[in-house]
Amino acid sequence: MASDRGLFVTFEGGEGAGKSTQIRRLAASLERAGETVVVTREPGGSPGAEAVRHVLLSGAAEPFGTRMEAILFAAARNDHVEEVIRPALERGDIVLCDRFADSSRVYQGVTGNLPSAFIELLQHVAINGVNPDCTLILDIPAEVGLARARKRGSDLAAAPDRFEKEKLETHEKRREGFLDIAAREPDRCHVIDALDAENVIAAQIERIVLSQIAARA
Ligand code: TYD
């Protein structure tokens, strides 16, 4: 367990899998049940990490290479862990985090071609013992996810970020990367079919998280 008291839940998956919608729904239903919930995201989630977020997503760090980007993601993660996540867990809150270390394993490791030993070393420093209790991997074919993300982008008149704009094949490799992590860590990871209806997904996620809360008690 990440903490004796709180519960740390991370959401992972490719672009357009519907993580933010599901996080919003889960937070609302847990709050209705009387839980204190902290919703946060990466890269970012604390003032220090938000400062690094723009450098990463704008592509400003891209010319310096994937090692540099991986280290920046880790620096942001450590600030987020120490400033927001650890204190919340120590208070006994439920933390719902949109992306965490598995995104670095997949985006910087699998598709950034960085050795997994290097990525794991960075995560060791960044996470500093605050491991997710439960990770929900929203699985979607890359083509469908990207189409959804593009639609969202055009709704908001926003350009795709540095990672969204990579080619389809790269996004498919990421999907496989998340599924590999789930296969290696079946106790922590739950794969959710993100093609299911929003309500069906929400009910499934709620069931998983409520059982974790019951186990914690
Ligand atoms: P964002 O728009 O916040 O999120 P999402 O795609 O989840 O809606 O974009 C975050 C981007 O940063 C996303 O493309 C994944 C990428 N990323 C990494 O490459 N490594 C990481 O460690 C994290 C946390 C994110």
PDB file of C-alpha atoms and ligand atoms in Angstrom:
ATOM      1  CA  MET A   1       0.000   0.000   0.000  1.00  0.00           C
ATOM      2  CA  ALA A   2       1.161   3.519  -0.795  1.00  0.00           C
ATOM      3  CA  SER A   3      -0.066   4.741   2.542  1.00  0.00           C
ATOM      4  CA  ASP A   4      -1.512   3.349   5.739  1.00  0.00           C
ATOM      5  CA  ARG A   5      -4.571   5.521   5.344  1.00  0.00           C
ATOM      6  CA  GLY A   6      -5.423   6.961   1.948  1.00  0.00           C
ATOM      7  CA  LEU A   7      -5.921   5.247  -1.376  1.00  0.00           C
ATOM      8  CA  PHE A   8      -3.894   6.110  -4.457  1.00  0.00           C
ATOM      9  CA  VAL A   9      -5.618   5.352  -7.774  1.00  0.00           C
ATOM     10  CA  THR A  10      -4.009   6.138 -11.134  1.00  0.00           C
ATOM     11  CA  PHE A  11      -5.651   6.237 -14.563  1.00  0.00           C
ATOM     12  CA  GLU A  12      -3.620   5.323 -17.625  1.00  0.00           C
ATOM     13  CA  GLY A  13      -4.144   4.727 -21.326  1.00  0.00           C
ATOM     14  CA  GLY A  14      -3.717   6.224 -24.750  1.00  0.00           C
ATOM     15  CA  GLU A  15      -5.069   9.483 -26.098  1.00  0.00           C
ATOM     16  CA  GLY A  16      -8.845   9.868 -26.205  1.00  0.00           C
ATOM     17  CA  ALA A  17      -9.587   6.912 -23.915  1.00  0.00           C
ATOM     18  CA  GLY A  18     -11.927   8.986 -21.743  1.00  0.00           C
ATOM     19  CA  LYS A  19      -9.813   9.151 -18.582  1.00  0.00           C
ATOM     20  CA  SER A  20     -10.846  12.641 -17.542  1.00  0.00           C
ATOM     21  CA  THR A  21     -14.575  11.925 -17.924  1.00  0.00           C
ATOM     22  CA  GLN A  22     -14.266   8.771 -15.842  1.00  0.00           C
ATOM     23  CA  ILE A  23     -12.166  10.493 -13.180  1.00  0.00           C
ATOM     24  CA  ARG A  24     -14.800  13.231 -12.869  1.00  0.00           C
ATOM     25  CA  ARG A  25     -17.587  10.680 -12.518  1.00  0.00           C
ATOM     26  CA  LEU A  26     -15.721   8.564  -9.980  1.00  0.00           C
ATOM     27  CA  ALA A  27     -14.774  11.601  -7.888  1.00  0.00           C
ATOM     28  CA  ALA A  28     -18.408  12.727  -7.782  1.00  0.00           C
ATOM     29  CA  SER A  29     -19.697   9.335  -6.753  1.00  0.00           C
ATOM     30  CA  LEU A  30     -17.018   8.866  -4.058  1.00  0.00           C
ATOM     31  CA  GLU A  31     -17.763  12.329  -2.682  1.00  0.00           C
ATOM     32  CA  ARG A  32     -21.463  11.474  -2.560  1.00  0.00           C
ATOM     33  CA  ALA A  33     -20.446   8.436  -0.489  1.00  0.00           C
ATOM     34  CA  GLY A  34     -18.691  10.760   1.979  1.00  0.00           C
ATOM     35  CA  GLU A  35     -15.071  10.272   0.892  1.00  0.00           C
ATOM     36  CA  THR A  36     -12.579  13.132   0.567  1.00  0.00           C
ATOM     37  CA  VAL A  37     -11.174  13.002  -2.958  1.00  0.00           C
ATOM     38  CA  VAL A  38      -8.203  14.770  -4.509  1.00  0.00           C
ATOM     39  CA  VAL A  39      -8.277  14.854  -8.320  1.00  0.00           C
ATOM     40  CA  THR A  40      -4.963  15.566  -9.958  1.00  0.00           C
ATOM     41  CA  ARG A  41      -3.030  14.971 -13.180  1.00  0.00           C
ATOM     42  CA  GLU A  42       0.376  14.560 -14.739  1.00  0.00           C
ATOM     43  CA  PRO A  43       2.487  16.121 -16.009  1.00  0.00           C
ATOM     44  CA  GLY A  44       1.549  18.763 -13.450  1.00  0.00           C
ATOM     45  CA  GLY A  45      -0.636  18.693 -10.375  1.00  0.00           C
ATOM     46  CA  SER A  46       1.576  20.944  -8.214  1.00  0.00           C
ATOM     47  CA  PRO A  47       2.852  24.467  -8.976  1.00  0.00           C
ATOM     48  CA  GLY A  48       6.393  23.213  -9.644  1.00  0.00           C
ATOM     49  CA  ALA A  49       5.203  20.393 -11.894  1.00  0.00           C
ATOM     50  CA  GLU A  50       2.775  22.650 -13.775  1.00  0.00           C
ATOM     51  CA  ALA A  51       5.738  24.899 -14.600  1.00  0.00           C
ATOM     52  CA  VAL A  52       7.467  21.910 -16.231  1.00  0.00           C
ATOM     53  CA  ARG A  53       4.247  20.729 -17.965  1.00  0.00           C
ATOM     54  CA  HIS A  54       4.306  23.469 -20.555  1.00  0.00           C
ATOM     55  CA  VAL A  55       7.960  22.808 -21.405  1.00  0.00           C
ATOM     56  CA  LEU A  56       7.108  19.143 -22.077  1.00  0.00           C
ATOM     57  CA  LEU A  57       3.774  19.438 -23.903  1.00  0.00           C
ATOM     58  CA  SER A  58       4.717  22.397 -26.091  1.00  0.00           C
ATOM     59  CA  GLY A  59       7.614  20.359 -27.469  1.00  0.00           C
ATOM     60  CA  ALA A  60      10.178  22.861 -26.137  1.00  0.00           C
ATOM     61  CA  ALA A  61      12.205  19.999 -24.618  1.00  0.00           C
ATOM     62  CA  GLU A  62      11.896  17.706 -27.664  1.00  0.00           C
ATOM     63  CA  PRO A  63      15.103  18.898 -29.411  1.00  0.00           C
ATOM     64  CA  PHE A  64      17.089  17.934 -26.299  1.00  0.00           C
ATOM     65  CA  GLY A  65      16.079  14.279 -26.632  1.00  0.00           C
ATOM     66  CA  THR A  66      13.935  11.680 -24.867  1.00  0.00           C
ATOM     67  CA  ARG A  67      16.361  11.280 -21.925  1.00  0.00           C
ATOM     68  CA  MET A  68      15.973  14.951 -21.134  1.00  0.00           C
ATOM     69  CA  GLU A  69      12.190  14.679 -21.445  1.00  0.00           C
ATOM     70  CA  ALA A  70      12.091  11.579 -19.216  1.00  0.00           C
ATOM     71  CA  ILE A  71      14.121  13.374 -16.540  1.00  0.00           C
ATOM     72  CA  LEU A  72      11.816  16.392 -16.715  1.00  0.00           C
ATOM     73  CA  PHE A  73       8.731  14.158 -16.344  1.00  0.00           C
ATOM     74  CA  ALA A  74      10.429  12.577 -13.313  1.00  0.00           C
ATOM     75  CA  ALA A  75      11.306  15.963 -11.791  1.00  0.00           C
ATOM     76  CA  ALA A  76       7.701  17.094 -12.192  1.00  0.00           C
ATOM     77  CA  ARG A  77       6.468  13.782 -10.729  1.00  0.00           C
ATOM     78  CA  ASN A  78       8.657  14.069  -7.641  1.00  0.00           C
ATOM     79  CA  ASP A  79       7.396  17.580  -6.908  1.00  0.00           C
ATOM     80  CA  HIS A  80       3.796  16.424  -7.412  1.00  0.00           C
ATOM     81  CA  VAL A  81       4.301  13.400  -5.130  1.00  0.00           C
ATOM     82  CA  GLU A  82       5.917  15.349  -2.315  1.00  0.00           C
ATOM     83  CA  GLU A  83       3.724  18.462  -2.505  1.00  0.00           C
ATOM     84  CA  VAL A  84       0.308  16.960  -3.246  1.00  0.00           C
ATOM     85  CA  ILE A  85      -0.013  13.164  -3.330  1.00  0.00           C
ATOM     86  CA  ARG A  86       1.880  12.084  -0.209  1.00  0.00           C
ATOM     87  CA  PRO A  87       0.267  14.748   2.037  1.00  0.00           C
ATOM     88  CA  ALA A  88      -3.207  13.787   0.733  1.00  0.00           C
ATOM     89  CA  LEU A  89      -2.613  10.086   1.398  1.00  0.00           C
ATOM     90  CA  GLU A  90      -1.304  10.871   4.859  1.00  0.00           C
ATOM     91  CA  ARG A  91      -4.541  12.753   5.562  1.00  0.00           C
ATOM     92  CA  GLY A  92      -6.451   9.630   4.506  1.00  0.00           C
ATOM     93  CA  ASP A  93      -7.826  11.073   1.251  1.00  0.00           C
ATOM     94  CA  ILE A  94      -8.476   9.215  -1.960  1.00  0.00           C
ATOM     95  CA  VAL A  95      -6.179  10.470  -4.724  1.00  0.00           C
ATOM     96  CA  LEU A  96      -7.308  10.061  -8.347  1.00  0.00           C
ATOM     97  CA  CYS A  97      -4.436  10.841 -10.674  1.00  0.00           C
ATOM     98  CA  ASP A  98      -4.720  11.215 -14.466  1.00  0.00           C
ATOM     99  CA  ARG A  99      -1.502   9.491 -15.648  1.00  0.00           C
ATOM    100  CA  PHE A 100       1.501   8.605 -13.492  1.00  0.00           C
ATOM    101  CA  ALA A 101       4.681   6.514 -13.759  1.00  0.00           C
ATOM    102  CA  ASP A 102       3.220   3.972 -16.222  1.00  0.00           C
ATOM    103  CA  SER A 103       2.926   6.798 -18.770  1.00  0.00           C
ATOM    104  CA  SER A 104       6.692   7.335 -18.497  1.00  0.00           C
ATOM    105  CA  ARG A 105       7.283   3.571 -18.814  1.00  0.00           C
ATOM    106  CA  VAL A 106       5.259   3.562 -22.028  1.00  0.00           C
ATOM    107  CA  TYR A 107       5.804   6.969 -23.680  1.00  0.00           C
ATOM    108  CA  GLN A 108       9.470   7.483 -22.753  1.00  0.00           C
ATOM    109  CA  GLY A 109      10.412   3.806 -22.301  1.00  0.00           C
ATOM    110  CA  VAL A 110       8.580   1.763 -24.942  1.00  0.00           C
ATOM    111  CA  THR A 111       8.136   4.441 -27.631  1.00  0.00           C
ATOM    112  CA  GLY A 112      10.934   6.767 -26.529  1.00  0.00           C
ATOM    113  CA  ASN A 113      13.340   3.819 -26.773  1.00  0.00           C
ATOM    114  CA  LEU A 114      14.898   4.466 -23.372  1.00  0.00           C
ATOM    115  CA  PRO A 115      16.156   1.381 -21.512  1.00  0.00           C
ATOM    116  CA  SER A 116      13.719   0.197 -18.863  1.00  0.00           C
ATOM    117  CA  ALA A 117      16.510   0.177 -16.229  1.00  0.00           C
ATOM    118  CA  PHE A 118      16.940   3.919 -16.788  1.00  0.00           C
ATOM    119  CA  ILE A 119      13.191   4.576 -16.613  1.00  0.00           C
ATOM    120  CA  GLU A 120      12.851   2.483 -13.431  1.00  0.00           C
ATOM    121  CA  LEU A 121      15.726   4.346 -11.782  1.00  0.00           C
ATOM    122  CA  LEU A 122      13.992   7.643 -12.513  1.00  0.00           C
ATOM    123  CA  GLN A 123      10.682   6.327 -11.170  1.00  0.00           C
ATOM    124  CA  HIS A 124      12.419   5.164  -7.996  1.00  0.00           C
ATOM    125  CA  VAL A 125      13.587   8.708  -7.339  1.00  0.00           C
ATOM    126  CA  ALA A 126      10.393  10.403  -8.554  1.00  0.00           C
ATOM    127  CA  ILE A 127       7.877   8.262  -6.691  1.00  0.00           C
ATOM    128  CA  ASN A 128       9.969   7.862  -3.533  1.00  0.00           C
ATOM    129  CA  GLY A 129       7.845   5.026  -2.138  1.00  0.00           C
ATOM    130  CA  VAL A 130       4.424   6.411  -3.098  1.00  0.00           C
ATOM    131  CA  ASN A 131       3.225   3.595  -5.341  1.00  0.00           C
ATOM    132  CA  PRO A 132      -0.323   3.457  -6.717  1.00  0.00           C
ATOM    133  CA  ASP A 133      -2.599   1.023  -4.882  1.00  0.00           C
ATOM    134  CA  CYS A 134      -4.663   0.554  -8.001  1.00  0.00           C
ATOM    135  CA  THR A 135      -4.216   1.476 -11.681  1.00  0.00           C
ATOM    136  CA  LEU A 136      -7.093   1.595 -14.159  1.00  0.00           C
ATOM    137  CA  ILE A 137      -5.889   1.201 -17.727  1.00  0.00           C
ATOM    138  CA  LEU A 138      -8.458   2.478 -20.215  1.00  0.00           C
ATOM    139  CA  ASP A 139      -7.783   0.444 -23.313  1.00  0.00           C
ATOM    140  CA  ILE A 140      -8.819   1.695 -26.739  1.00  0.00           C
ATOM    141  CA  PRO A 141      -7.640   1.013 -30.324  1.00  0.00           C
ATOM    142  CA  ALA A 142      -5.259   3.860 -31.157  1.00  0.00           C
ATOM    143  CA  GLU A 143      -7.221   4.887 -34.253  1.00  0.00           C
ATOM    144  CA  VAL A 144     -10.449   5.353 -32.293  1.00  0.00           C
ATOM    145  CA  GLY A 145      -8.733   7.148 -29.414  1.00  0.00           C
ATOM    146  CA  LEU A 146      -6.896   9.533 -31.713  1.00  0.00           C
ATOM    147  CA  ALA A 147     -10.073  10.378 -33.622  1.00  0.00           C
ATOM    148  CA  ARG A 148     -11.764  11.202 -30.310  1.00  0.00           C
ATOM    149  CA  ALA A 149      -8.803  13.275 -29.111  1.00  0.00           C
ATOM    150  CA  ARG A 150      -8.747  15.161 -32.427  1.00  0.00           C
ATOM    151  CA  LYS A 151     -12.441  15.926 -32.165  1.00  0.00           C
ATOM    152  CA  ARG A 152     -11.927  17.210 -28.623  1.00  0.00           C
ATOM    153  CA  GLY A 153      -8.982  19.282 -29.904  1.00  0.00           C
ATOM    154  CA  SER A 154     -11.039  20.870 -32.661  1.00  0.00           C
ATOM    155  CA  ASP A 155     -13.902  21.558 -30.203  1.00  0.00           C
ATOM    156  CA  LEU A 156     -11.460  23.471 -28.030  1.00  0.00           C
ATOM    157  CA  ALA A 157      -9.607  24.943 -31.015  1.00  0.00           C
ATOM    158  CA  ALA A 158      -6.438  23.422 -29.511  1.00  0.00           C
ATOM    159  CA  ALA A 159      -3.551  21.977 -31.498  1.00  0.00           C
ATOM    160  CA  PRO A 160      -2.420  18.402 -30.707  1.00  0.00           C
ATOM    161  CA  ASP A 161       0.376  18.331 -28.112  1.00  0.00           C
ATOM    162  CA  ARG A 162       3.893  17.026 -28.725  1.00  0.00           C
ATOM    163  CA  PHE A 163       2.888  13.429 -27.903  1.00  0.00           C
ATOM    164  CA  GLU A 164      -0.557  13.378 -29.566  1.00  0.00           C
ATOM    165  CA  LYS A 165       0.874  14.288 -32.940  1.00  0.00           C
ATOM    166  CA  GLU A 166       3.012  11.168 -33.326  1.00  0.00           C
ATOM    167  CA  LYS A 167       2.032   8.546 -35.887  1.00  0.00           C
ATOM    168  CA  LEU A 168      -0.606   5.843 -35.471  1.00  0.00           C
ATOM    169  CA  GLU A 169       1.947   3.034 -35.215  1.00  0.00           C
ATOM    170  CA  THR A 170       3.535   4.758 -32.214  1.00  0.00           C
ATOM    171  CA  HIS A 171       0.156   5.020 -30.494  1.00  0.00           C
ATOM    172  CA  GLU A 172      -0.505   1.307 -31.142  1.00  0.00           C
ATOM    173  CA  LYS A 173       2.853   0.461 -29.526  1.00  0.00           C
ATOM    174  CA  ARG A 174       1.806   2.495 -26.506  1.00  0.00           C
ATOM    175  CA  ARG A 175      -1.431   0.567 -26.237  1.00  0.00           C
ATOM    176  CA  GLU A 176       0.578  -2.686 -26.221  1.00  0.00           C
ATOM    177  CA  GLY A 177       2.949  -1.164 -23.669  1.00  0.00           C
ATOM    178  CA  PHE A 178       0.110  -0.472 -21.226  1.00  0.00           C
ATOM    179  CA  LEU A 179      -1.320  -3.966 -21.764  1.00  0.00           C
ATOM    180  CA  ASP A 180       2.119  -5.479 -21.052  1.00  0.00           C
ATOM    181  CA  ILE A 181       2.334  -3.600 -17.756  1.00  0.00           C
ATOM    182  CA  ALA A 182      -1.143  -4.869 -16.845  1.00  0.00           C
ATOM    183  CA  ALA A 183      -0.107  -8.434 -17.644  1.00  0.00           C
ATOM    184  CA  ARG A 184       3.022  -8.097 -15.496  1.00  0.00           C
ATOM    185  CA  GLU A 185       1.209  -6.506 -12.550  1.00  0.00           C
ATOM    186  CA  PRO A 186      -2.272  -8.026 -12.439  1.00  0.00           C
ATOM    187  CA  ASP A 187      -2.793  -7.230  -8.736  1.00  0.00           C
ATOM    188  CA  ARG A 188      -2.347  -3.501  -9.263  1.00  0.00           C
ATOM    189  CA  CYS A 189      -3.658  -3.038 -12.812  1.00  0.00           C
ATOM    190  CA  HIS A 190      -7.177  -3.418 -14.174  1.00  0.00           C
ATOM    191  CA  VAL A 191      -7.759  -3.175 -17.906  1.00  0.00           C
ATOM    192  CA  ILE A 192     -11.018  -1.456 -18.825  1.00  0.00           C
ATOM    193  CA  ASP A 193     -12.492  -1.691 -22.328  1.00  0.00           C
ATOM    194  CA  ALA A 194     -12.840   1.991 -23.230  1.00  0.00           C
ATOM    195  CA  LEU A 195     -15.126   1.142 -26.180  1.00  0.00           C
ATOM    196  CA  ASP A 196     -17.906   0.250 -23.736  1.00  0.00           C
ATOM    197  CA  ALA A 197     -20.599   2.805 -22.959  1.00  0.00           C
ATOM    198  CA  GLU A 198     -19.607   5.567 -20.538  1.00  0.00           C
ATOM    199  CA  ASN A 199     -22.069   4.323 -17.878  1.00  0.00           C
ATOM    200  CA  VAL A 200     -20.842   0.750 -18.134  1.00  0.00           C
ATOM    201  CA  ILE A 201     -17.225   1.872 -17.715  1.00  0.00           C
ATOM    202  CA  ALA A 202     -18.132   4.136 -14.790  1.00  0.00           C
ATOM    203  CA  ALA A 203     -19.930   1.285 -12.987  1.00  0.00           C
ATOM    204  CA  GLN A 204     -16.996  -1.068 -13.546  1.00  0.00           C
ATOM    205  CA  ILE A 205     -14.474   1.466 -12.225  1.00  0.00           C
ATOM    206  CA  GLU A 206     -16.654   2.252  -9.223  1.00  0.00           C
ATOM    207  CA  ARG A 207     -16.898  -1.453  -8.357  1.00  0.00           C
ATOM    208  CA  ILE A 208     -13.106  -1.863  -8.472  1.00  0.00           C
ATOM    209  CA  VAL A 209     -12.376   1.242  -6.400  1.00  0.00           C
ATOM    210  CA  LEU A 210     -15.091   0.522  -3.819  1.00  0.00           C
ATOM    211  CA  SER A 211     -13.628  -2.928  -3.280  1.00  0.00           C
ATOM    212  CA  GLN A 212     -10.198  -1.339  -2.726  1.00  0.00           C
ATOM    213  CA  ILE A 213     -11.727   1.059  -0.202  1.00  0.00           C
ATOM    214  CA  ALA A 214     -13.399  -1.858   1.593  1.00  0.00           C
ATOM    215  CA  ALA A 215     -10.090  -3.755   1.652  1.00  0.00           C
ATOM    216  CA  ARG A 216      -8.329  -0.688   3.066  1.00  0.00           C
ATOM    217  CA  ALA A 217     -10.887  -0.447   5.890  1.00  0.00           C
TER     218      ALA A 217
HETATM  219  P1  TYD B   1      -2.592  15.656 -21.465  1.00  0.00           P
HETATM  220  O1  TYD B   1      -3.241  16.509 -22.472  1.00  0.00           O
HETATM  221  O2  TYD B   1      -2.421  16.161 -20.081  1.00  0.00           O
HETATM  222  O3  TYD B   1      -3.313  14.334 -21.224  1.00  0.00           O
HETATM  223  P2  TYD B   1      -4.089  13.195 -21.902  1.00  0.00           P
HETATM  224  O4  TYD B   1      -3.404  12.774 -23.137  1.00  0.00           O
HETATM  225  O5  TYD B   1      -3.970  12.199 -20.813  1.00  0.00           O
HETATM  226  O6  TYD B   1      -5.474  13.710 -22.114  1.00  0.00           O
HETATM  227  O7  TYD B   1      -1.207  15.220 -22.111  1.00  0.00           O
HETATM  228  C1  TYD B   1      -0.214  14.590 -21.445  1.00  0.00           C
HETATM  229  C2  TYD B   1       0.729  14.024 -22.485  1.00  0.00           C
HETATM  230  O8  TYD B   1       1.992  13.744 -21.869  1.00  0.00           O
HETATM  231  C3  TYD B   1       0.229  12.725 -23.076  1.00  0.00           C
HETATM  232  O9  TYD B   1       0.449  12.732 -24.474  1.00  0.00           O
HETATM  233  C4  TYD B   1       1.105  11.682 -22.459  1.00  0.00           C
HETATM  234  C5  TYD B   1       2.375  12.410 -22.136  1.00  0.00           C
HETATM  235  N1  TYD B   1       3.113  11.881 -20.951  1.00  0.00           N
HETATM  236  C6  TYD B   1       4.337  11.275 -21.137  1.00  0.00           C
HETATM  237  O10 TYD B   1       4.836  11.190 -22.270  1.00  0.00           O
HETATM  238  N2  TYD B   1       5.029  10.796 -20.051  1.00  0.00           N
HETATM  239  C7  TYD B   1       4.540  10.898 -18.774  1.00  0.00           C
HETATM  240  O11 TYD B   1       5.185  10.453 -17.800  1.00  0.00           O
HETATM  241  C8  TYD B   1       3.263  11.546 -18.608  1.00  0.00           C
HETATM  242  C9  TYD B   1       2.682  11.690 -17.232  1.00  0.00           C
HETATM  243  C10 TYD B   1       2.587  12.008 -19.725  1.00  0.00           C
END
